[in-house]
């Protein structure tokens, strides 16, 4: 039997080159080997205030971007998280098997609390529990994510192991799959911070036009050393090298040789070119897909049906084990 992978992105903004290189691009490499499930994580996205109309539009746009990136609906299941009630239901149960001490250690909670100091809500705090429910419902073996999600994967594993040891084998304990390059793409304006949907100035969006991409990469913060080499502490250059290598599949050594004796101007131009070439077909496909809303709606209907079937089974097993009348 094929192993299962599960992953998802929040419809919390325009998806970035970071999301693409750290997550989506890796997912496409796994389609033929695994039973693949990719969801649009709308429940997670309301941990930060969203405009309802925009959120609804973004959820469908995100699905279109999944497919445009190569996540063929013939080969994987796509659904919207809120269409499968078992996510919220299992999340409640798992919350009773998660310690506040564990949640207190989550760096994403600390970061987001600082960024949204006027809205430090309980959902933001229990976010990792819902994420564990997402994964464990489908007994996912592997969860491909960017580096920033490593800690959340660890807590999901701990919750699964704790539940299994109390009630017998119930959940598959998931392994993270974090790419070697591209797992942590940094902000172009402040390369000490990760590129994020919520910081458009230093991010490249998947749907950005060619001129803007070129301009943003040309303006990327670097240093005054003037040579292209991956070295400790050279955040700007290291980031551009990661982007270049992750897009082209070349090793850092190869890229360094290629740009030996060349200045930052040439290097940045080359980075922009490979990014533009990579995104062009994705954008073309996206523009076609987004015109066909009926097709997209059909995919999420079918996806929700399949996902509900699997999720209900797991939830029933859990309800029985904890002592509910089912
Ligand atoms: P937000 O800014 O709303 O928190 P985000 O940009 O961090 O969103 P998520 O939806 O939280 O995006 O993440 C989707 C996937 O993209 C996850 O697997 C995450 O690890 C990955 N990812 C996010 N940012 C980066 C980045 N800068 N580099 C590599 N991978 C990333
Ligand atoms: N928290 C993730 C999005 C997410 C996710 C998941 C990823 C929610 N549930 C389950 C993998 C598996 C993020 O990228 N911020």
Short mmCIF file of N, CA, C and O and ligand atoms in Angstrom, two decimals, residues 7-13 16-24 27 108 112 115 127 144-149 182-186 194-199, ligand 1:
data_model
loop_
_atom_site.label_atom_id
_atom_site.label_comp_id
_atom_site.label_asym_id
_atom_site.label_seq_id
_atom_site.Cartn_x
_atom_site.Cartn_y
_atom_site.Cartn_z
N UNK A 7 -0.35 17.83 3.44
CA UNK A 7 0.17 19.15 3.75
C UNK A 7 -0.84 20.20 3.33
O UNK A 7 -1.89 19.88 2.74
N UNK A 8 -0.54 21.46 3.64
CA UNK A 8 -1.46 22.53 3.28
C UNK A 8 -0.84 23.89 3.49
O UNK A 8 0.22 24.02 4.11
N UNK A 9 -1.52 24.90 2.95
CA UNK A 9 -1.08 26.29 3.08
C UNK A 9 -2.31 27.07 3.56
O UNK A 9 -3.44 26.74 3.19
N UNK A 10 -2.08 28.10 4.36
CA UNK A 10 -3.20 28.94 4.79
C UNK A 10 -3.55 29.96 3.70
O UNK A 10 -2.63 30.56 3.14
N UNK A 11 -4.84 30.21 3.48
CA UNK A 11 -5.20 31.25 2.50
C UNK A 11 -5.14 32.63 3.16
O UNK A 11 -6.10 33.39 3.12
N UNK A 12 -3.98 32.94 3.77
CA UNK A 12 -3.88 34.17 4.57
C UNK A 12 -3.27 35.32 3.78
O UNK A 12 -3.05 36.39 4.33
N UNK A 13 -2.99 35.10 2.52
CA UNK A 13 -2.41 36.18 1.71
C UNK A 13 -1.97 35.61 0.39
O UNK A 13 -2.27 34.45 0.08
N UNK A 16 3.82 33.02 -1.63
CA UNK A 16 5.13 33.60 -1.97
C UNK A 16 6.06 32.56 -2.58
O UNK A 16 5.80 31.35 -2.54
N UNK A 17 7.17 33.09 -3.08
CA UNK A 17 8.22 32.21 -3.58
C UNK A 17 8.73 31.30 -2.45
O UNK A 17 9.14 30.16 -2.71
N UNK A 18 8.66 31.78 -1.21
CA UNK A 18 9.04 30.96 -0.05
C UNK A 18 8.12 29.76 0.09
O UNK A 18 8.58 28.62 0.23
N UNK A 19 6.80 29.99 0.01
CA UNK A 19 5.84 28.88 0.09
C UNK A 19 6.08 27.90 -1.06
O UNK A 19 5.99 26.68 -0.89
N UNK A 20 6.37 28.45 -2.22
CA UNK A 20 6.56 27.61 -3.41
C UNK A 20 7.81 26.73 -3.26
O UNK A 20 7.75 25.51 -3.41
N UNK A 21 8.94 27.38 -2.94
CA UNK A 21 10.19 26.61 -2.89
C UNK A 21 10.28 25.73 -1.63
O UNK A 21 10.83 24.63 -1.67
N UNK A 22 9.71 26.23 -0.52
CA UNK A 22 9.78 25.47 0.73
C UNK A 22 8.75 24.35 0.79
O UNK A 22 8.95 23.34 1.46
N UNK A 23 7.63 24.52 0.08
CA UNK A 23 6.55 23.55 0.23
C UNK A 23 6.07 23.01 -1.13
O UNK A 23 6.45 21.91 -1.54
N UNK A 24 5.29 23.81 -1.85
CA UNK A 24 4.59 23.30 -3.05
C UNK A 24 5.47 22.57 -4.06
O UNK A 24 5.10 21.53 -4.59
N UNK A 27 6.14 19.17 -2.98
CA UNK A 27 4.96 18.29 -3.03
C UNK A 27 4.83 17.67 -4.41
O UNK A 27 4.49 16.49 -4.53
N UNK A 108 6.39 30.08 16.73
CA UNK A 108 5.46 30.80 15.86
C UNK A 108 4.42 31.57 16.68
O UNK A 108 4.05 32.68 16.33
N UNK A 112 3.98 35.50 16.28
CA UNK A 112 2.70 36.06 15.84
C UNK A 112 2.05 36.89 16.93
O UNK A 112 1.33 37.84 16.64
N UNK A 115 3.58 40.23 16.60
CA UNK A 115 3.13 40.94 15.40
C UNK A 115 1.67 41.39 15.50
O UNK A 115 1.27 42.37 14.90
N UNK A 127 -3.23 26.61 17.81
CA UNK A 127 -2.96 26.35 16.39
C UNK A 127 -2.26 25.01 16.15
O UNK A 127 -2.67 24.22 15.29
N UNK A 144 5.32 17.19 4.14
CA UNK A 144 6.31 18.08 3.54
C UNK A 144 6.01 19.54 3.86
O UNK A 144 4.96 20.06 3.49
N UNK A 145 6.91 20.19 4.56
CA UNK A 145 6.73 21.58 4.98
C UNK A 145 8.06 22.33 4.93
O UNK A 145 9.12 21.70 4.79
N UNK A 146 7.99 23.65 5.08
CA UNK A 146 9.20 24.44 5.21
C UNK A 146 9.76 24.33 6.63
O UNK A 146 9.10 23.80 7.53
N UNK A 147 10.95 24.85 6.81
CA UNK A 147 11.66 24.70 8.08
C UNK A 147 10.89 25.28 9.26
O UNK A 147 10.92 24.75 10.38
N UNK A 148 10.13 26.36 9.01
CA UNK A 148 9.42 27.02 10.12
C UNK A 148 8.37 26.12 10.77
O UNK A 148 7.91 26.42 11.88
N UNK A 149 7.97 25.04 10.12
CA UNK A 149 6.93 24.17 10.68
C UNK A 149 7.48 22.96 11.44
O UNK A 149 6.72 22.10 11.89
N UNK A 182 15.98 25.60 -0.03
CA UNK A 182 14.68 26.26 -0.23
C UNK A 182 13.73 26.13 0.94
O UNK A 182 12.62 26.64 0.89
N UNK A 183 14.17 25.44 2.02
CA UNK A 183 13.25 25.23 3.15
C UNK A 183 13.08 26.49 3.98
O UNK A 183 12.17 26.58 4.80
N UNK A 184 13.97 27.44 3.78
CA UNK A 184 13.85 28.69 4.54
C UNK A 184 14.30 29.86 3.66
O UNK A 184 15.46 30.28 3.71
N UNK A 185 13.38 30.33 2.82
CA UNK A 185 13.67 31.48 1.96
C UNK A 185 13.44 32.75 2.79
O UNK A 185 12.45 32.86 3.51
N UNK A 186 14.40 33.68 2.71
CA UNK A 186 14.34 34.85 3.58
C UNK A 186 13.76 36.05 2.84
O UNK A 186 13.73 36.10 1.61
N UNK A 194 12.19 35.37 7.80
CA UNK A 194 11.73 34.51 6.69
C UNK A 194 10.77 35.29 5.78
O UNK A 194 10.03 36.17 6.25
N UNK A 195 10.81 34.95 4.49
CA UNK A 195 9.87 35.58 3.55
C UNK A 195 8.47 35.14 3.97
O UNK A 195 8.24 33.97 4.24
N UNK A 196 7.54 36.10 4.03
CA UNK A 196 6.22 35.76 4.52
C UNK A 196 5.13 36.48 3.74
O UNK A 196 5.34 37.58 3.24
N UNK A 197 3.98 35.82 3.65
CA UNK A 197 2.84 36.38 2.93
C UNK A 197 2.47 37.76 3.43
O UNK A 197 1.97 38.59 2.70
N UNK A 198 2.67 37.96 4.73
CA UNK A 198 2.20 39.22 5.31
C UNK A 198 3.20 40.38 5.19
O UNK A 198 2.95 41.46 5.70
N UNK A 199 4.33 40.17 4.50
CA UNK A 199 5.31 41.25 4.31
C UNK A 199 5.59 41.40 2.81
O UNK A 199 6.66 41.00 2.32
P1 LIG B 1 1.76 33.56 7.26
O1 LIG B 1 2.67 34.69 6.91
O2 LIG B 1 0.30 33.87 7.08
O3 LIG B 1 2.06 32.89 8.57
P2 LIG B 1 3.35 31.79 5.64
O4 LIG B 1 3.86 32.54 4.46
O5 LIG B 1 4.27 31.48 6.74
O6 LIG B 1 2.00 32.46 6.18
P3 LIG B 1 2.02 29.23 5.61
O7 LIG B 1 0.68 29.05 5.03
O8 LIG B 1 2.09 29.35 7.08
O9 LIG B 1 2.73 30.49 5.00
O10 LIG B 1 2.98 28.11 5.08
C1 LIG B 1 2.76 27.26 3.99
C2 LIG B 1 3.98 26.41 3.73
O11 LIG B 1 5.04 27.22 3.23
C3 LIG B 1 4.54 25.73 4.98
O12 LIG B 1 4.97 24.43 4.64
C4 LIG B 1 5.70 26.59 5.36
O13 LIG B 1 6.68 25.89 6.08
C5 LIG B 1 6.21 27.02 4.01
N1 LIG B 1 6.92 28.31 4.08
C6 LIG B 1 6.40 29.48 4.51
N2 LIG B 1 7.30 30.47 4.42
C7 LIG B 1 8.44 29.91 3.92
C8 LIG B 1 9.74 30.42 3.60
N3 LIG B 1 10.05 31.69 3.77
N4 LIG B 1 10.65 29.56 3.10
C9 LIG B 1 10.34 28.26 2.92
N5 LIG B 1 9.15 27.71 3.20
C10 LIG B 1 8.19 28.52 3.70
#
